[in-house]
Amino acid sequence: MTEIRGIIYDCDGVLFDSRRANLAFYRHVLDHFDSPLSLTENSPEADLCHTHASTVVFEVLLGEARVAEAQAFAASADLRFLLDLMTPEEGMPGVLESLAGRMELALATNRGHSVRDLLAHFRMLPHFHTIVTSQDVHRPKPSPDMLLLAVEKLGLSPGEVLFVGDSDLDRQAAFHAGVRFVAYKGLVESDLVIQDHMELLTLLDLSSREV
């Protein structure tokens, strides 16, 4: 791993347990449009809410004709109430702090630009050299566009970067971008797997530093 100089993180499910917040967000949008759909963790649409860009989710939940209207509402709504529903993954803040001085760090997420507010809320924003969201590219994950843009902004090559993700969308994006993929909690197949954030330091042979 001596050639690795940068790490790109996914957000939901990797940096944060965001399942409660994701469902609350989409319920908020559905309520605004007086949708009769009852969205719970057991709903068929729940996994979609946790893995896909909002444009895709809005199309499924509200129909293609209302996607632009839903995006406009979401962009203007006060969503600060969701921040307290987000839970940082165990050990993650300390590991980020350790890595920030030794690796180029980036975030590539199918979330929109509100992810900056989230990172600022948890005092993590200064750790990241660049942030790429679904609003910065034409095609969100599983397209490689987001990762390629992050690699470019870091000033590195794909071979010098790891991408830590937890979904098949993340795995596909990494494969097509030529970036090595680290499967967080082993939720998808990969030759590199970590069960917690501390294991990433071991993988990179950086575990001798206290975090």
PDB file of C-alpha atoms in Angstrom:
ATOM      1  CA  MET A   1       0.000   0.000   0.000  1.00  0.00           C
ATOM      2  CA  THR A   2       3.042   2.277  -0.126  1.00  0.00           C
ATOM      3  CA  GLU A   3       1.850   3.725  -3.442  1.00  0.00           C
ATOM      4  CA  ILE A   4      -1.432   4.968  -1.973  1.00  0.00           C
ATOM      5  CA  ARG A   5      -1.450   8.736  -1.482  1.00  0.00           C
ATOM      6  CA  GLY A   6      -5.159   9.493  -1.308  1.00  0.00           C
ATOM      7  CA  ILE A   7      -8.427   8.120   0.041  1.00  0.00           C
ATOM      8  CA  ILE A   8     -11.905   8.848  -1.269  1.00  0.00           C
ATOM      9  CA  TYR A   9     -14.814   8.115   1.042  1.00  0.00           C
ATOM     10  CA  ASP A  10     -18.454   7.501   0.373  1.00  0.00           C
ATOM     11  CA  CYS A  11     -20.656   9.263   2.932  1.00  0.00           C
ATOM     12  CA  ASP A  12     -23.821   7.373   3.871  1.00  0.00           C
ATOM     13  CA  GLY A  13     -23.123   4.006   5.449  1.00  0.00           C
ATOM     14  CA  VAL A  14     -19.381   4.669   5.578  1.00  0.00           C
ATOM     15  CA  LEU A  15     -18.791   7.918   7.448  1.00  0.00           C
ATOM     16  CA  PHE A  16     -22.262   7.993   8.971  1.00  0.00           C
ATOM     17  CA  ASP A  17     -25.138   5.714   9.805  1.00  0.00           C
ATOM     18  CA  SER A  18     -27.739   7.777   7.971  1.00  0.00           C
ATOM     19  CA  ARG A  19     -30.675   5.429   7.517  1.00  0.00           C
ATOM     20  CA  ARG A  20     -32.957   7.316   9.915  1.00  0.00           C
ATOM     21  CA  ALA A  21     -32.049  10.654   8.351  1.00  0.00           C
ATOM     22  CA  ASN A  22     -32.498   9.410   4.773  1.00  0.00           C
ATOM     23  CA  LEU A  23     -35.997   8.132   5.426  1.00  0.00           C
ATOM     24  CA  ALA A  24     -36.908  11.282   7.344  1.00  0.00           C
ATOM     25  CA  PHE A  25     -35.736  13.396   4.407  1.00  0.00           C
ATOM     26  CA  TYR A  26     -37.809  11.541   1.842  1.00  0.00           C
ATOM     27  CA  ARG A  27     -40.828  11.465   4.166  1.00  0.00           C
ATOM     28  CA  HIS A  28     -40.491  15.250   4.467  1.00  0.00           C
ATOM     29  CA  VAL A  29     -40.577  15.590   0.676  1.00  0.00           C
ATOM     30  CA  LEU A  30     -43.485  13.153   0.333  1.00  0.00           C
ATOM     31  CA  ASP A  31     -45.469  15.077   2.956  1.00  0.00           C
ATOM     32  CA  HIS A  32     -44.883  18.315   1.056  1.00  0.00           C
ATOM     33  CA  PHE A  33     -46.399  16.769  -2.057  1.00  0.00           C
ATOM     34  CA  ASP A  34     -49.246  15.132  -0.099  1.00  0.00           C
ATOM     35  CA  SER A  35     -48.132  11.691  -1.230  1.00  0.00           C
ATOM     36  CA  PRO A  36     -50.089   8.770   0.237  1.00  0.00           C
ATOM     37  CA  LEU A  37     -46.946   6.610   0.247  1.00  0.00           C
ATOM     38  CA  SER A  38     -45.950   5.419   3.720  1.00  0.00           C
ATOM     39  CA  LEU A  39     -42.166   5.163   3.747  1.00  0.00           C
ATOM     40  CA  THR A  40     -40.644   2.952   6.458  1.00  0.00           C
ATOM     41  CA  GLU A  41     -37.476   0.897   6.844  1.00  0.00           C
ATOM     42  CA  ASN A  42     -39.470  -2.117   5.647  1.00  0.00           C
ATOM     43  CA  SER A  43     -40.820  -0.388   2.540  1.00  0.00           C
ATOM     44  CA  PRO A  44     -39.692  -1.783  -0.825  1.00  0.00           C
ATOM     45  CA  GLU A  45     -38.271   1.661  -1.643  1.00  0.00           C
ATOM     46  CA  ALA A  46     -36.136   1.913   1.511  1.00  0.00           C
ATOM     47  CA  ASP A  47     -32.915   0.471   0.071  1.00  0.00           C
ATOM     48  CA  LEU A  48     -33.222   2.808  -2.909  1.00  0.00           C
ATOM     49  CA  CYS A  49     -33.364   5.769  -0.518  1.00  0.00           C
ATOM     50  CA  HIS A  50     -30.079   4.713   1.068  1.00  0.00           C
ATOM     51  CA  THR A  51     -28.075   4.036  -2.082  1.00  0.00           C
ATOM     52  CA  HIS A  52     -29.213   6.143  -5.043  1.00  0.00           C
ATOM     53  CA  ALA A  53     -29.060   9.813  -5.957  1.00  0.00           C
ATOM     54  CA  SER A  54     -32.126  11.819  -4.972  1.00  0.00           C
ATOM     55  CA  THR A  55     -33.159  12.338  -8.582  1.00  0.00           C
ATOM     56  CA  VAL A  56     -33.555   8.579  -9.008  1.00  0.00           C
ATOM     57  CA  VAL A  57     -35.428   8.246  -5.705  1.00  0.00           C
ATOM     58  CA  PHE A  58     -37.754  11.154  -6.513  1.00  0.00           C
ATOM     59  CA  GLU A  59     -38.601   9.553  -9.845  1.00  0.00           C
ATOM     60  CA  VAL A  60     -39.591   6.301  -8.134  1.00  0.00           C
ATOM     61  CA  LEU A  61     -41.464   7.923  -5.247  1.00  0.00           C
ATOM     62  CA  LEU A  62     -43.187  10.767  -7.083  1.00  0.00           C
ATOM     63  CA  GLY A  63     -42.936  10.033 -10.785  1.00  0.00           C
ATOM     64  CA  GLU A  64     -40.708  11.495 -13.471  1.00  0.00           C
ATOM     65  CA  ALA A  65     -42.900  14.571 -13.978  1.00  0.00           C
ATOM     66  CA  ARG A  66     -42.284  15.822 -10.423  1.00  0.00           C
ATOM     67  CA  VAL A  67     -38.522  15.243 -10.159  1.00  0.00           C
ATOM     68  CA  ALA A  68     -37.547  18.842 -10.937  1.00  0.00           C
ATOM     69  CA  GLU A  69     -40.183  20.196  -8.542  1.00  0.00           C
ATOM     70  CA  ALA A  70     -39.004  17.842  -5.793  1.00  0.00           C
ATOM     71  CA  GLN A  71     -35.383  18.863  -6.354  1.00  0.00           C
ATOM     72  CA  ALA A  72     -36.325  22.522  -6.105  1.00  0.00           C
ATOM     73  CA  PHE A  73     -38.204  21.930  -2.849  1.00  0.00           C
ATOM     74  CA  ALA A  74     -35.362  19.905  -1.349  1.00  0.00           C
ATOM     75  CA  ALA A  75     -32.850  22.589  -2.302  1.00  0.00           C
ATOM     76  CA  SER A  76     -34.849  25.321  -0.571  1.00  0.00           C
ATOM     77  CA  ALA A  77     -36.085  23.384   2.482  1.00  0.00           C
ATOM     78  CA  ASP A  78     -34.540  23.817   5.922  1.00  0.00           C
ATOM     79  CA  LEU A  79     -33.149  20.349   6.558  1.00  0.00           C
ATOM     80  CA  ARG A  80     -31.131  21.070   9.668  1.00  0.00           C
ATOM     81  CA  PHE A  81     -33.488  18.865  11.653  1.00  0.00           C
ATOM     82  CA  LEU A  82     -31.894  15.868   9.918  1.00  0.00           C
ATOM     83  CA  LEU A  83     -28.415  16.471  11.330  1.00  0.00           C
ATOM     84  CA  ASP A  84     -29.277  15.059  14.733  1.00  0.00           C
ATOM     85  CA  LEU A  85     -30.476  11.855  13.044  1.00  0.00           C
ATOM     86  CA  MET A  86     -27.005  11.199  11.633  1.00  0.00           C
ATOM     87  CA  THR A  87     -24.617   9.050  13.670  1.00  0.00           C
ATOM     88  CA  PRO A  88     -20.845   9.053  12.950  1.00  0.00           C
ATOM     89  CA  GLU A  89     -19.494   5.548  12.429  1.00  0.00           C
ATOM     90  CA  GLU A  90     -17.495   4.293  15.402  1.00  0.00           C
ATOM     91  CA  GLY A  91     -13.856   5.403  15.375  1.00  0.00           C
ATOM     92  CA  MET A  92     -14.282   7.396  12.188  1.00  0.00           C
ATOM     93  CA  PRO A  93     -13.617  10.947  13.514  1.00  0.00           C
ATOM     94  CA  GLY A  94     -10.305   9.981  15.086  1.00  0.00           C
ATOM     95  CA  VAL A  95      -9.149   8.037  12.045  1.00  0.00           C
ATOM     96  CA  LEU A  96      -9.993  10.954   9.751  1.00  0.00           C
ATOM     97  CA  GLU A  97      -8.008  13.285  11.961  1.00  0.00           C
ATOM     98  CA  SER A  98      -5.016  10.955  11.783  1.00  0.00           C
ATOM     99  CA  LEU A  99      -5.229  10.494   8.019  1.00  0.00           C
ATOM    100  CA  ALA A 100      -5.753  14.165   7.201  1.00  0.00           C
ATOM    101  CA  GLY A 101      -2.100  14.999   7.751  1.00  0.00           C
ATOM    102  CA  ARG A 102      -0.782  11.973   5.879  1.00  0.00           C
ATOM    103  CA  MET A 103      -3.172  11.368   2.974  1.00  0.00           C
ATOM    104  CA  GLU A 104      -5.103  13.463   0.494  1.00  0.00           C
ATOM    105  CA  LEU A 105      -8.750  12.965   1.515  1.00  0.00           C
ATOM    106  CA  ALA A 106     -11.845  13.367  -0.631  1.00  0.00           C
ATOM    107  CA  LEU A 107     -15.541  12.642  -0.413  1.00  0.00           C
ATOM    108  CA  ALA A 108     -17.598  11.322  -3.329  1.00  0.00           C
ATOM    109  CA  THR A 109     -21.275  11.045  -2.540  1.00  0.00           C
ATOM    110  CA  ASN A 110     -24.604  10.737  -4.287  1.00  0.00           C
ATOM    111  CA  ARG A 111     -25.822  13.329  -1.788  1.00  0.00           C
ATOM    112  CA  GLY A 112     -26.124  16.955  -2.886  1.00  0.00           C
ATOM    113  CA  HIS A 113     -24.169  19.958  -1.667  1.00  0.00           C
ATOM    114  CA  SER A 114     -25.856  19.795   1.754  1.00  0.00           C
ATOM    115  CA  VAL A 115     -23.166  17.267   2.661  1.00  0.00           C
ATOM    116  CA  ARG A 116     -20.928  20.248   3.457  1.00  0.00           C
ATOM    117  CA  ASP A 117     -23.343  21.342   6.173  1.00  0.00           C
ATOM    118  CA  LEU A 118     -23.280  17.800   7.547  1.00  0.00           C
ATOM    119  CA  LEU A 119     -19.481  17.673   7.727  1.00  0.00           C
ATOM    120  CA  ALA A 120     -19.338  21.160   9.218  1.00  0.00           C
ATOM    121  CA  HIS A 121     -21.881  20.176  11.877  1.00  0.00           C
ATOM    122  CA  PHE A 122     -19.624  17.331  13.004  1.00  0.00           C
ATOM    123  CA  ARG A 123     -16.449  19.442  12.582  1.00  0.00           C
ATOM    124  CA  MET A 124     -15.056  17.186   9.876  1.00  0.00           C
ATOM    125  CA  LEU A 125     -15.072  19.558   6.901  1.00  0.00           C
ATOM    126  CA  PRO A 126     -11.432  20.722   7.325  1.00  0.00           C
ATOM    127  CA  HIS A 127     -10.177  17.137   6.957  1.00  0.00           C
ATOM    128  CA  PHE A 128     -11.243  16.908   3.302  1.00  0.00           C
ATOM    129  CA  HIS A 129      -9.237  18.398   0.474  1.00  0.00           C
ATOM    130  CA  THR A 130     -12.138  18.112  -1.946  1.00  0.00           C
ATOM    131  CA  ILE A 131     -15.800  17.102  -1.986  1.00  0.00           C
ATOM    132  CA  VAL A 132     -17.635  15.832  -5.044  1.00  0.00           C
ATOM    133  CA  THR A 133     -21.412  15.402  -5.001  1.00  0.00           C
ATOM    134  CA  SER A 134     -24.057  14.241  -7.444  1.00  0.00           C
ATOM    135  CA  GLN A 135     -24.579  17.895  -8.383  1.00  0.00           C
ATOM    136  CA  ASP A 136     -21.011  18.201  -9.676  1.00  0.00           C
ATOM    137  CA  VAL A 137     -21.304  15.566 -12.405  1.00  0.00           C
ATOM    138  CA  HIS A 138     -23.811  14.570 -15.071  1.00  0.00           C
ATOM    139  CA  ARG A 139     -23.873  10.931 -13.989  1.00  0.00           C
ATOM    140  CA  PRO A 140     -23.853   9.843 -10.324  1.00  0.00           C
ATOM    141  CA  LYS A 141     -22.512   6.509  -9.112  1.00  0.00           C
ATOM    142  CA  PRO A 142     -22.309   3.802 -10.421  1.00  0.00           C
ATOM    143  CA  SER A 143     -20.798   5.957 -13.146  1.00  0.00           C
ATOM    144  CA  PRO A 144     -17.089   6.603 -12.508  1.00  0.00           C
ATOM    145  CA  ASP A 145     -17.478  10.353 -13.168  1.00  0.00           C
ATOM    146  CA  MET A 146     -17.572  11.342  -9.494  1.00  0.00           C
ATOM    147  CA  LEU A 147     -14.453   9.368  -8.583  1.00  0.00           C
ATOM    148  CA  LEU A 148     -12.534  10.554 -11.621  1.00  0.00           C
ATOM    149  CA  LEU A 149     -13.325  14.163 -10.748  1.00  0.00           C
ATOM    150  CA  ALA A 150     -12.240  13.603  -7.143  1.00  0.00           C
ATOM    151  CA  VAL A 151      -8.963  12.015  -8.291  1.00  0.00           C
ATOM    152  CA  GLU A 152      -8.349  14.959 -10.621  1.00  0.00           C
ATOM    153  CA  LYS A 153      -9.042  17.491  -7.872  1.00  0.00           C
ATOM    154  CA  LEU A 154      -6.634  15.666  -5.558  1.00  0.00           C
ATOM    155  CA  GLY A 155      -3.933  15.896  -8.204  1.00  0.00           C
ATOM    156  CA  LEU A 156      -3.354  12.142  -8.158  1.00  0.00           C
ATOM    157  CA  SER A 157      -3.726   9.200 -10.518  1.00  0.00           C
ATOM    158  CA  PRO A 158      -6.403   6.493 -10.045  1.00  0.00           C
ATOM    159  CA  GLY A 159      -3.709   3.995  -9.052  1.00  0.00           C
ATOM    160  CA  GLU A 160      -2.672   6.183  -6.102  1.00  0.00           C
ATOM    161  CA  VAL A 161      -6.145   6.258  -4.543  1.00  0.00           C
ATOM    162  CA  LEU A 162      -8.411   3.983  -2.492  1.00  0.00           C
ATOM    163  CA  PHE A 163     -12.182   4.367  -2.476  1.00  0.00           C
ATOM    164  CA  VAL A 164     -13.974   3.261   0.696  1.00  0.00           C
ATOM    165  CA  GLY A 165     -17.606   2.372   0.015  1.00  0.00           C
ATOM    166  CA  ASP A 166     -20.348   0.028   1.139  1.00  0.00           C
ATOM    167  CA  SER A 167     -22.581  -0.608  -1.879  1.00  0.00           C
ATOM    168  CA  ASP A 168     -22.449  -2.274  -5.247  1.00  0.00           C
ATOM    169  CA  LEU A 169     -22.839   1.191  -6.795  1.00  0.00           C
ATOM    170  CA  ASP A 170     -19.585   2.177  -5.081  1.00  0.00           C
ATOM    171  CA  ARG A 171     -17.845  -0.996  -6.229  1.00  0.00           C
ATOM    172  CA  GLN A 172     -18.907  -0.468  -9.852  1.00  0.00           C
ATOM    173  CA  ALA A 173     -17.818   3.180  -9.802  1.00  0.00           C
ATOM    174  CA  ALA A 174     -14.391   2.228  -8.458  1.00  0.00           C
ATOM    175  CA  PHE A 175     -13.937  -0.528 -11.028  1.00  0.00           C
ATOM    176  CA  HIS A 176     -14.737   1.733 -13.972  1.00  0.00           C
ATOM    177  CA  ALA A 177     -12.582   4.548 -12.577  1.00  0.00           C
ATOM    178  CA  GLY A 178      -9.578   2.253 -12.124  1.00  0.00           C
ATOM    179  CA  VAL A 179      -9.507   2.944  -8.376  1.00  0.00           C
ATOM    180  CA  ARG A 180      -8.938   0.203  -5.790  1.00  0.00           C
ATOM    181  CA  PHE A 181     -12.079  -0.443  -3.790  1.00  0.00           C
ATOM    182  CA  VAL A 182     -12.250  -1.065  -0.042  1.00  0.00           C
ATOM    183  CA  ALA A 183     -15.524  -2.651   1.050  1.00  0.00           C
ATOM    184  CA  TYR A 184     -16.637  -1.181   4.370  1.00  0.00           C
ATOM    185  CA  LYS A 185     -18.080  -3.854   6.682  1.00  0.00           C
ATOM    186  CA  GLY A 186     -17.816  -6.351   3.837  1.00  0.00           C
ATOM    187  CA  LEU A 187     -21.286  -5.550   2.528  1.00  0.00           C
ATOM    188  CA  VAL A 188     -20.121  -6.143  -1.046  1.00  0.00           C
ATOM    189  CA  GLU A 189     -17.361  -8.302  -2.499  1.00  0.00           C
ATOM    190  CA  SER A 190     -13.847  -6.922  -2.754  1.00  0.00           C
ATOM    191  CA  ASP A 191     -10.284  -8.130  -2.298  1.00  0.00           C
ATOM    192  CA  LEU A 192      -9.894  -5.349   0.279  1.00  0.00           C
ATOM    193  CA  VAL A 193     -12.334  -5.380   3.214  1.00  0.00           C
ATOM    194  CA  ILE A 194     -12.421  -3.483   6.499  1.00  0.00           C
ATOM    195  CA  GLN A 195     -14.913  -4.027   9.307  1.00  0.00           C
ATOM    196  CA  ASP A 196     -14.239  -0.697  11.020  1.00  0.00           C
ATOM    197  CA  HIS A 197     -12.328   2.510  10.365  1.00  0.00           C
ATOM    198  CA  MET A 198      -9.351   1.563  12.530  1.00  0.00           C
ATOM    199  CA  GLU A 199      -8.646  -1.333  10.164  1.00  0.00           C
ATOM    200  CA  LEU A 200      -7.955   1.174   7.399  1.00  0.00           C
ATOM    201  CA  LEU A 201      -4.922   2.415   9.332  1.00  0.00           C
ATOM    202  CA  THR A 202      -3.674  -1.175   9.571  1.00  0.00           C
ATOM    203  CA  LEU A 203      -4.283  -1.698   5.851  1.00  0.00           C
ATOM    204  CA  LEU A 204      -2.210   1.387   5.095  1.00  0.00           C
ATOM    205  CA  ASP A 205       0.415   0.455   7.729  1.00  0.00           C
ATOM    206  CA  LEU A 206      -0.330   3.642   9.658  1.00  0.00           C
ATOM    207  CA  SER A 207      -1.631   2.000  12.812  1.00  0.00           C
ATOM    208  CA  SER A 208       1.401   2.950  14.886  1.00  0.00           C
ATOM    209  CA  ARG A 209       0.072   6.488  15.236  1.00  0.00           C
ATOM    210  CA  GLU A 210      -2.381   7.157  18.045  1.00  0.00           C
ATOM    211  CA  VAL A 211      -5.867   8.279  17.071  1.00  0.00           C
TER     212      VAL A 211
END
